[in-house]
Tab-separated table of N, CA and C in Angstrom:
chain	number	residue	atom	x	y	z
A	1	MET	N	54.167	27.711	88.887
A	1	MET	CA	53.343	27.527	90.052
A	1	MET	C	54.526	26.119	90.705
A	2	VAL	N	54.686	25.495	89.974
A	2	VAL	CA	55.613	24.098	90.275
A	2	VAL	C	56.513	24.553	91.075
A	3	ASN	N	57.531	25.636	90.506
A	3	ASN	CA	58.270	26.201	91.256
A	3	ASN	C	58.148	26.922	92.525
A	4	PHE	N	56.919	27.544	92.624
A	4	PHE	CA	56.859	27.857	94.207
A	4	PHE	C	56.208	26.783	95.018
A	5	LEU	N	55.487	25.654	94.629
A	5	LEU	CA	55.180	24.743	95.296
A	5	LEU	C	56.619	24.286	95.887
A	6	LEU	N	57.693	23.921	95.266
A	6	LEU	CA	58.627	23.220	95.300
A	6	LEU	C	60.160	24.045	96.073
A	7	GLY	N	59.651	25.454	96.243
A	7	GLY	CA	60.636	26.294	96.941
A	7	GLY	C	61.550	27.028	95.852
A	8	GLN	N	61.532	26.543	94.358
A	8	GLN	CA	62.334	27.071	93.697
A	8	GLN	C	62.227	28.673	93.259
A	9	GLN	N	63.462	29.346	92.836
A	9	GLN	CA	63.649	30.424	92.592
A	9	GLN	C	62.738	30.818	91.131
A	10	SER	N	61.874	31.519	90.923
A	10	SER	CA	61.120	31.848	89.805
A	10	SER	C	61.925	32.555	88.905
A	11	GLY	N	61.565	32.866	87.577
A	11	GLY	CA	62.018	33.383	86.581
A	11	GLY	C	63.121	32.918	85.928
A	12	PHE	N	63.719	33.299	85.155
A	12	PHE	CA	64.985	32.876	84.339
A	12	PHE	C	66.048	32.162	84.661
A	13	THR	N	65.757	31.285	85.441
A	13	THR	CA	67.261	30.701	86.344
A	13	THR	C	68.207	29.567	85.644
A	14	LYS	N	69.177	29.165	86.418
A	14	LYS	CA	70.021	28.462	85.721
A	14	LYS	C	69.666	26.903	85.406
A	15	TYR	N	69.042	26.201	86.610
A	15	TYR	CA	68.448	24.890	86.865
A	15	TYR	C	66.815	25.184	87.073
A	16	PRO	N	66.037	25.397	86.080
A	16	PRO	CA	64.682	25.502	86.106
A	16	PRO	C	63.800	24.088	86.598
A	17	CYS	N	64.446	23.016	86.242
A	17	CYS	CA	63.725	21.616	86.220
A	17	CYS	C	63.738	21.061	87.748
A	18	PHE	N	62.786	20.588	88.294
A	18	PHE	CA	62.755	20.018	89.456
A	18	PHE	C	63.210	18.548	89.432
A	19	LEU	N	63.419	17.788	88.128
A	19	LEU	CA	63.515	16.730	87.968
A	19	LEU	C	64.998	16.445	87.885
A	20	CYS	N	65.727	17.402	87.265
A	20	CYS	CA	67.276	16.996	86.856
A	20	CYS	C	68.024	18.424	87.136
A	21	TYR	N	69.082	18.166	87.048
A	21	TYR	CA	70.001	19.658	86.998
A	21	TYR	C	70.307	20.092	85.332
A	22	TRP	N	68.957	20.061	84.680
A	22	TRP	CA	69.568	20.855	83.408
A	22	TRP	C	69.751	22.108	83.716
A	23	TYR	N	70.740	22.295	82.600
A	23	TYR	CA	71.293	23.559	82.720
A	23	TYR	C	70.677	24.641	81.731
A	24	SER	N	70.111	25.526	82.041
A	24	SER	CA	69.298	26.121	80.980
A	24	SER	C	70.027	27.292	80.171
A	25	ARG	N	70.791	27.677	80.353
A	25	ARG	CA	71.975	28.688	79.892
A	25	ARG	C	72.894	27.965	78.937
A	26	ASP	N	73.055	26.724	78.929
A	26	ASP	CA	74.119	26.224	78.166
A	26	ASP	C	73.755	25.741	76.530
A	27	ARG	N	73.203	26.326	75.914
A	27	ARG	CA	72.438	26.334	74.753
A	27	ARG	C	73.110	25.205	73.807
A	28	ASN	N	74.493	25.194	73.825
A	28	ASN	CA	75.401	24.624	72.910
A	28	ASN	C	75.082	23.068	73.613
A	29	GLN	N	74.636	22.546	74.603
A	29	GLN	CA	74.434	21.037	75.065
A	29	GLN	C	72.968	20.838	74.881
A	30	HIS	N	72.082	21.667	74.747
A	30	HIS	CA	70.457	21.370	74.604
A	30	HIS	C	70.191	20.247	73.673
A	31	TRP	N	70.737	20.223	72.487
A	31	TRP	CA	70.712	19.101	71.408
A	31	TRP	C	71.718	18.153	71.493
A	32	ILE	N	72.598	18.188	72.312
A	32	ILE	CA	73.752	17.406	72.209
A	32	ILE	C	73.507	16.220	73.176
A	33	ARG	N	73.106	16.754	74.338
A	33	ARG	CA	73.483	16.182	75.670
A	33	ARG	C	71.896	15.557	75.888
A	34	GLU	N	72.063	14.148	76.071
A	34	GLU	CA	70.391	13.753	76.432
A	34	GLU	C	70.193	13.346	77.771
A	35	LYS	N	71.047	13.198	78.499
A	35	LYS	CA	70.742	12.750	79.992
A	35	LYS	C	71.748	13.676	80.934
A	36	TRP	N	70.682	14.288	81.909
A	36	TRP	CA	71.446	15.291	82.708
A	36	TRP	C	71.105	14.611	83.918
A	37	PRO	N	72.212	14.973	84.903
A	37	PRO	CA	72.011	14.642	86.247
A	37	PRO	C	70.823	14.446	86.764
A	38	PRO	N	70.374	13.343	87.534
A	38	PRO	CA	68.868	13.656	88.435
A	38	PRO	C	69.135	14.162	89.704
A	39	ARG	N	67.892	15.011	90.057
A	39	ARG	CA	68.252	16.128	91.311
A	39	ARG	C	67.521	14.962	92.380
A	40	GLU	N	68.531	14.663	93.173
A	40	GLU	CA	68.377	13.621	94.553
A	40	GLU	C	67.184	14.395	95.242
A	41	CYS	N	67.398	15.665	95.837
A	41	CYS	CA	66.647	16.407	96.770
A	41	CYS	C	66.907	17.832	96.375
A	42	LEU	N	65.570	18.480	96.950
A	42	LEU	CA	65.829	20.029	97.039
A	42	LEU	C	66.181	20.579	98.086
A	43	LYS	N	67.381	20.893	98.226
A	43	LYS	CA	67.993	21.408	99.518
A	43	LYS	C	68.303	22.733	99.292
A	44	VAL	N	67.863	23.508	100.365
A	44	VAL	CA	67.998	25.184	100.205
A	44	VAL	C	69.071	25.720	100.111
A	45	GLY	N	69.210	26.533	99.419
A	45	GLY	CA	70.864	27.315	98.919
A	45	GLY	C	71.465	26.455	97.739
A	46	ASP	N	70.895	25.460	97.073
A	46	ASP	CA	71.308	24.698	96.392
A	46	ASP	C	70.812	24.670	95.089
A	47	LYS	N	71.508	25.100	93.847
A	47	LYS	CA	70.955	25.048	92.524
A	47	LYS	C	69.615	25.669	92.503
A	48	ASN	N	69.348	26.799	92.860
A	48	ASN	CA	67.994	27.448	92.733
A	48	ASN	C	66.708	27.297	93.525
A	49	VAL	N	67.264	26.533	94.516
A	49	VAL	CA	66.092	26.376	95.783
A	49	VAL	C	66.198	27.123	96.920
A	50	ILE	N	65.165	28.117	97.147
A	50	ILE	CA	65.584	29.255	97.910
A	50	ILE	C	64.469	28.974	99.323
A	51	ASN	N	63.654	27.780	99.076
A	51	ASN	CA	62.513	27.697	100.421
A	51	ASN	C	62.394	26.316	100.470
A	52	ASN	N	62.107	25.574	101.621
A	52	ASN	CA	61.720	24.330	101.794
A	52	ASN	C	60.300	24.029	100.998
A	53	PRO	N	60.507	22.603	100.221
A	53	PRO	CA	59.499	22.544	99.365
A	53	PRO	C	57.963	22.310	100.246
A	54	LEU	N	56.755	22.461	99.824
A	54	LEU	CA	55.404	22.381	100.271
A	54	LEU	C	55.155	20.999	100.008
A	55	VAL	N	55.427	20.294	98.594
A	55	VAL	CA	55.001	18.943	98.277
A	55	VAL	C	56.480	18.299	97.912
A	56	HIS	N	56.350	16.893	97.914
A	56	HIS	CA	57.168	16.040	97.554
A	56	HIS	C	57.350	16.050	95.975
A	57	THR	N	58.391	15.847	95.485
A	57	THR	CA	58.457	15.908	93.683
A	57	THR	C	57.461	14.578	93.269
A	58	ASN	N	57.480	13.888	93.813
A	58	ASN	CA	56.521	12.964	93.360
A	58	ASN	C	54.923	13.081	93.308
A	59	ARG	N	54.702	14.132	93.863
A	59	ARG	CA	53.083	14.275	93.909
A	59	ARG	C	53.249	15.575	92.830
A	60	ILE	N	54.001	15.827	92.050
A	60	ILE	CA	53.586	16.736	90.952
A	60	ILE	C	53.188	15.707	89.561
A	61	ILE	N	52.052	16.464	88.849
A	61	ILE	CA	51.711	15.684	87.657
A	61	ILE	C	51.732	16.819	86.797
A	62	LEU	N	52.662	16.594	85.737
A	62	LEU	CA	52.534	17.306	84.510
A	62	LEU	C	51.757	17.290	83.563
A	63	PRO	N	50.564	18.232	82.990
A	63	PRO	CA	49.571	18.053	82.316
A	63	PRO	C	50.108	17.781	81.044
A	64	PRO	N	49.364	16.973	80.152
A	64	PRO	CA	49.807	16.621	78.695
A	64	PRO	C	50.038	17.937	77.919
A	65	LEU	N	48.869	18.828	77.893
A	65	LEU	CA	48.524	20.187	76.999
A	65	LEU	C	50.406	20.847	77.364
A	66	HIS	N	50.591	20.674	78.263
A	66	HIS	CA	52.120	21.445	78.582
A	66	HIS	C	53.124	20.712	78.093
A	67	ILE	N	53.060	19.669	78.007
A	67	ILE	CA	54.129	18.636	77.526
A	67	ILE	C	54.185	18.538	76.228
A	68	LYS	N	52.652	18.676	75.404
A	68	LYS	CA	52.733	18.738	73.932
A	68	LYS	C	53.369	20.215	73.610
A	69	LEU	N	52.927	21.014	73.849
A	69	LEU	CA	53.037	22.544	73.617
A	69	LEU	C	54.774	22.825	73.866
A	70	GLY	N	54.944	22.161	74.984
A	70	GLY	CA	56.731	22.228	74.995
A	70	GLY	C	57.445	21.249	73.982
A	71	LEU	N	57.084	20.341	73.586
A	71	LEU	CA	57.577	19.399	72.426
A	71	LEU	C	57.491	20.066	71.379
A	72	MET	N	56.352	20.999	70.894
A	72	MET	CA	56.205	21.590	69.412
A	72	MET	C	57.090	22.736	69.447
A	73	LYS	N	57.116	23.288	70.289
A	73	LYS	CA	57.983	24.640	70.597
A	73	LYS	C	59.599	24.193	70.504
A	74	GLN	N	60.028	23.262	70.984
A	74	GLN	CA	61.283	22.802	70.944
A	74	GLN	C	61.701	22.236	69.450
A	75	PHE	N	60.596	21.648	68.836
A	75	PHE	CA	60.731	21.171	67.482
A	75	PHE	C	60.723	22.014	66.545
A	76	ILE	N	59.835	22.850	66.712
A	76	ILE	CA	60.233	24.524	65.740
A	76	ILE	C	61.138	25.140	65.881
A	77	ASN	N	61.732	25.334	66.899
A	77	ASN	CA	62.747	26.146	67.305
A	77	ASN	C	64.060	25.319	66.504
A	78	ALA	N	63.781	23.929	66.300
A	78	ALA	CA	65.299	23.291	66.067
A	78	ALA	C	64.977	23.355	64.242
A	79	LEU	N	63.987	23.669	63.846
A	79	LEU	CA	63.844	23.841	62.394
A	79	LEU	C	64.689	24.880	61.918
A	80	ASP	N	65.475	25.031	61.062
A	80	ASP	CA	66.103	26.066	60.023
A	80	ASP	C	65.100	26.729	59.534
A	81	LYS	N	65.350	28.119	59.599
A	81	LYS	CA	64.086	28.927	59.200
A	81	LYS	C	64.175	29.343	57.779
A	82	ASP	N	65.387	28.773	57.055
A	82	ASP	CA	65.613	28.960	55.436
A	82	ASP	C	64.974	27.469	54.831
A	83	ARG	N	64.670	26.668	55.673
A	83	ARG	CA	64.285	25.405	55.218
A	83	ARG	C	62.777	24.973	54.532
A	84	TYR	N	62.326	24.498	53.822
A	84	TYR	CA	61.183	24.396	53.231
A	84	TYR	C	59.959	23.786	54.357
A	85	CYS	N	60.245	23.049	55.241
A	85	CYS	CA	59.510	22.962	56.447
A	85	CYS	C	59.060	23.854	57.221
A	86	PHE	N	59.955	24.670	57.392
A	86	PHE	CA	59.425	25.849	58.276
A	86	PHE	C	58.588	26.805	57.695
A	87	LYS	N	59.121	27.022	56.198
A	87	LYS	CA	58.454	27.874	55.168
A	87	LYS	C	56.738	27.441	55.101
A	88	TYR	N	56.840	26.140	55.166
A	88	TYR	CA	55.428	25.212	54.939
A	88	TYR	C	54.611	25.593	56.266
A	89	ILE	N	55.187	25.431	57.659
A	89	ILE	CA	54.375	25.680	58.378
A	89	ILE	C	53.756	27.351	58.425
A	90	ARG	N	54.766	27.836	57.980
A	90	ARG	CA	54.642	29.362	58.140
A	90	ARG	C	53.266	29.876	57.096
A	91	ASN	N	53.444	29.098	56.147
A	91	ASN	CA	52.453	29.099	54.934
A	91	ASN	C	51.191	28.650	55.113
A	92	TYR	N	51.154	27.594	56.072
A	92	TYR	CA	49.844	27.019	56.470
A	92	TYR	C	49.058	27.485	57.290
A	93	PHE	N	49.486	28.472	58.011
A	93	PHE	CA	48.648	29.283	58.968
A	93	PHE	C	48.442	30.707	58.379
A	94	PRO	N	47.840	31.110	57.428
A	94	PRO	CA	47.777	32.433	56.737
A	94	PRO	C	46.983	33.592	57.992
A	95	GLU	N	46.191	32.891	58.922
A	95	GLU	CA	45.278	33.764	59.674
A	95	GLU	C	46.233	34.294	61.048
A	96	ILE	N	47.382	33.536	61.227
A	96	ILE	CA	48.411	33.991	62.295
A	96	ILE	C	48.957	35.391	61.861
A	97	SER	N	49.605	35.930	62.854
A	97	SER	CA	50.007	37.396	62.657
A	97	SER	C	51.781	36.909	62.159
A	98	GLU	N	52.172	37.683	61.299
A	98	GLU	CA	53.899	37.368	61.150
A	98	GLU	C	54.542	37.541	62.474
A	99	GLU	N	54.429	38.228	63.450
A	99	GLU	CA	54.900	38.449	64.869
A	99	GLU	C	54.855	37.195	65.550
A	100	LYS	N	53.794	36.373	65.583
A	100	LYS	CA	53.683	35.149	65.899
A	100	LYS	C	54.547	34.078	65.335
A	101	LYS	N	54.381	34.015	63.853
A	101	LYS	CA	55.252	33.183	62.990
A	101	LYS	C	56.665	33.401	63.378
A	102	LYS	N	57.006	34.649	63.446
A	102	LYS	CA	58.695	34.893	63.286
A	102	LYS	C	59.082	34.160	64.925
A	103	ALA	N	58.369	34.481	65.987
A	103	ALA	CA	58.662	34.021	67.524
A	103	ALA	C	58.411	32.682	67.367
A	104	ARG	N	57.604	32.308	66.531
A	104	ARG	CA	57.168	30.574	66.470
A	104	ARG	C	56.419	30.080	67.798
A	105	ILE	N	55.110	30.810	67.793
A	105	ILE	CA	54.159	30.854	68.770
A	105	ILE	C	52.982	30.292	68.069
A	106	PHE	N	52.877	28.921	68.349
A	106	PHE	CA	51.585	28.436	68.200
A	106	PHE	C	50.849	27.587	68.889
A	107	GLU	N	49.662	27.581	68.669
A	107	GLU	CA	48.528	27.106	69.795
A	107	GLU	C	48.158	25.768	69.719
A	108	GLY	N	47.587	25.235	70.708
A	108	GLY	CA	47.067	23.705	70.650
A	108	GLY	C	46.485	23.203	69.270
A	109	PRO	N	45.141	23.948	68.993
A	109	PRO	CA	44.531	23.255	67.892
A	109	PRO	C	45.062	23.669	66.467
A	110	GLN	N	46.218	24.559	66.511
A	110	GLN	CA	47.055	24.855	65.437
A	110	GLN	C	48.276	23.780	65.304
A	111	ILE	N	48.739	23.212	66.160
A	111	ILE	CA	49.522	22.204	66.619
A	111	ILE	C	48.750	20.964	65.879
A	112	ARG	N	47.776	20.757	66.618
A	112	ARG	CA	46.793	19.345	66.077
A	112	ARG	C	46.512	19.306	64.764
A	113	LYS	N	46.044	20.517	64.094
A	113	LYS	CA	45.724	20.598	62.588
A	113	LYS	C	46.984	20.314	61.926
A	114	LEU	N	48.070	20.766	62.363
A	114	LEU	CA	49.319	20.799	61.795
A	114	LEU	C	49.797	18.982	61.597
A	115	LEU	N	49.725	18.635	62.457
A	115	LEU	CA	50.171	17.312	62.767
A	115	LEU	C	49.451	16.012	62.125
A	116	TRP	N	47.956	16.430	61.649
A	116	TRP	CA	47.164	15.562	61.213
A	116	TRP	C	47.347	15.873	59.442
A	117	ASP	N	48.118	16.554	59.177
A	117	ASP	CA	48.272	17.148	57.793
A	117	ASP	C	49.504	16.349	57.180
A	118	ASN	N	48.982	15.272	56.621
A	118	ASN	CA	50.406	14.422	55.735
A	118	ASN	C	51.370	15.071	54.885
A	119	SER	N	51.162	16.257	54.466
A	119	SER	CA	52.113	17.269	53.590
A	119	SER	C	53.031	17.790	54.327
A	120	PHE	N	52.608	18.181	55.452
A	120	PHE	CA	53.527	18.517	56.708
A	120	PHE	C	54.620	17.570	56.777
A	121	LYS	N	54.109	16.219	57.158
A	121	LYS	CA	55.141	15.023	57.163
A	121	LYS	C	56.130	15.069	55.961
A	122	ASP	N	55.545	15.210	54.723
A	122	ASP	CA	56.125	14.967	53.716
A	122	ASP	C	57.209	16.353	53.222
A	123	SER	N	56.767	17.304	53.943
A	123	SER	CA	57.713	18.671	53.716
A	123	SER	C	59.187	18.569	54.278
A	124	MET	N	59.369	17.514	55.248
A	124	MET	CA	60.539	17.515	55.871
A	124	MET	C	61.349	16.341	54.921
A	125	LYS	N	62.560	16.907	54.661
A	125	LYS	CA	63.376	16.123	53.948
A	125	LYS	C	63.739	14.728	54.261
A	126	ARG	N	63.645	13.840	53.468
A	126	ARG	CA	63.852	12.073	53.536
A	126	ARG	C	65.020	12.210	54.543
A	127	ARG	N	66.201	12.774	54.098
A	127	ARG	CA	67.550	12.521	54.902
A	127	ARG	C	67.479	13.131	56.416
A	128	ARG	N	66.829	14.462	56.680
A	128	ARG	CA	66.701	14.459	57.962
A	128	ARG	C	65.638	13.923	58.835
A	129	ARG	N	64.700	13.522	57.987
A	129	ARG	CA	63.738	12.173	59.036
A	129	ARG	C	64.217	11.223	59.402
A	130	LYS	N	65.289	10.813	58.349
A	130	LYS	CA	65.828	9.433	58.822
A	130	LYS	C	66.664	9.555	60.015
A	131	ARG	N	67.351	10.545	59.997
A	131	ARG	CA	68.366	11.044	61.172
A	131	ARG	C	67.480	10.690	62.394
A	132	GLY	N	66.150	10.801	62.385
A	132	GLY	CA	65.813	10.470	64.021
A	132	GLY	C	65.007	11.700	64.897
A	133	ARG	N	65.767	12.675	64.769
A	133	ARG	CA	65.436	13.582	65.857
A	133	ARG	C	64.258	14.214	65.474
A	134	LEU	N	63.977	14.387	64.554
A	134	LEU	CA	62.840	15.242	63.807
A	134	LEU	C	61.667	14.173	63.885
A	135	SER	N	61.802	13.205	63.727
A	135	SER	CA	60.705	12.260	63.466
A	135	SER	C	60.308	11.754	64.906
A	136	LEU	N	61.426	11.487	65.573
A	136	LEU	CA	61.293	11.379	67.174
A	136	LEU	C	60.459	12.028	68.073
A	137	MET	N	60.432	13.539	67.496
A	137	MET	CA	59.864	15.063	68.200
A	137	MET	C	58.334	14.660	67.625
A	138	LEU	N	58.095	14.542	66.466
A	138	LEU	CA	56.957	14.305	65.672
A	138	LEU	C	55.896	12.859	66.525
A	139	PHE	N	56.747	11.891	66.714
A	139	PHE	CA	56.208	10.885	67.366
A	139	PHE	C	55.871	11.186	68.690
A	140	LEU	N	56.517	11.714	69.309
A	140	LEU	CA	56.178	12.068	70.830
A	140	LEU	C	55.078	13.211	71.007
A	141	ILE	N	55.006	13.848	70.081
A	141	ILE	CA	53.962	14.971	70.219
A	141	ILE	C	52.580	14.374	69.907
A	142	SER	N	52.875	13.413	68.653
A	142	SER	CA	51.776	12.642	68.038
A	142	SER	C	50.965	12.007	69.298
A	143	LEU	N	51.929	10.977	70.262
A	143	LEU	CA	51.414	10.516	71.116
A	143	LEU	C	50.318	11.452	72.188
A	144	VAL	N	50.854	12.203	72.336
A	144	VAL	CA	50.501	13.164	73.561
A	144	VAL	C	49.054	13.604	73.023
A	145	ILE	N	48.860	13.908	71.796
A	145	ILE	CA	47.705	14.629	71.052
A	145	ILE	C	46.512	13.534	71.183
A	146	LYS	N	46.862	12.403	70.595
A	146	LYS	CA	46.044	11.620	70.611
A	146	LYS	C	45.162	11.193	72.052
A	147	ARG	N	43.676	11.038	71.765
A	147	ARG	CA	42.985	10.982	73.111
A	147	ARG	C	42.297	9.599	73.007
A	148	HIS	N	41.960	9.431	74.062
A	148	HIS	CA	41.238	8.109	74.504
A	148	HIS	C	40.053	8.128	73.697
A	149	PRO	N	39.483	6.918	73.313
A	149	PRO	CA	38.113	7.119	72.647
A	149	PRO	C	37.024	7.406	73.764
A	150	THR	N	37.029	7.243	74.776
A	150	THR	CA	35.878	7.558	75.539
A	150	THR	C	36.049	9.045	76.165
A	151	THR	N	37.172	9.844	75.716
A	151	THR	CA	37.272	11.356	76.328
A	151	THR	C	36.320	11.915	75.376
A	152	LYS	N	35.489	13.012	76.178
A	152	LYS	CA	34.665	13.768	75.065
A	152	LYS	C	35.131	15.213	74.710
A	153	ASN	N	35.073	15.579	73.624
A	153	ASN	CA	35.510	16.865	72.968
A	153	ASN	C	35.362	17.940	73.994
């Protein structure tokens, strides 16, 4: 929907982000490069922009649920399938089909349940946790999950 409002091309495009020039097909750089050049303006004909934007980019608010699910998806995709941590996640949810586990598809309640589990955090090797990437990802996901005390369930 955001692509439609901003006049961007839909589908699997080279530059899907409306905030920066993140190159989606450069898989080698996804975990190495931290800063991508910011998108100054949405000019028609430049980097997957096909129409004039209907709203300004400052008016777009990303919902926390999408941020949380996106972070968790990236975190699980970064895990090695043969390591104990990924095997722990697969065994932790026996009710999920094997196809969803292999495709690494998890929903909000499952992610929340997993992050509150102390055994999951212990399942990551200490040496990987100290590197910072995985622990930073867990920290960011847990920040998004925590609700304000006045929020109703």
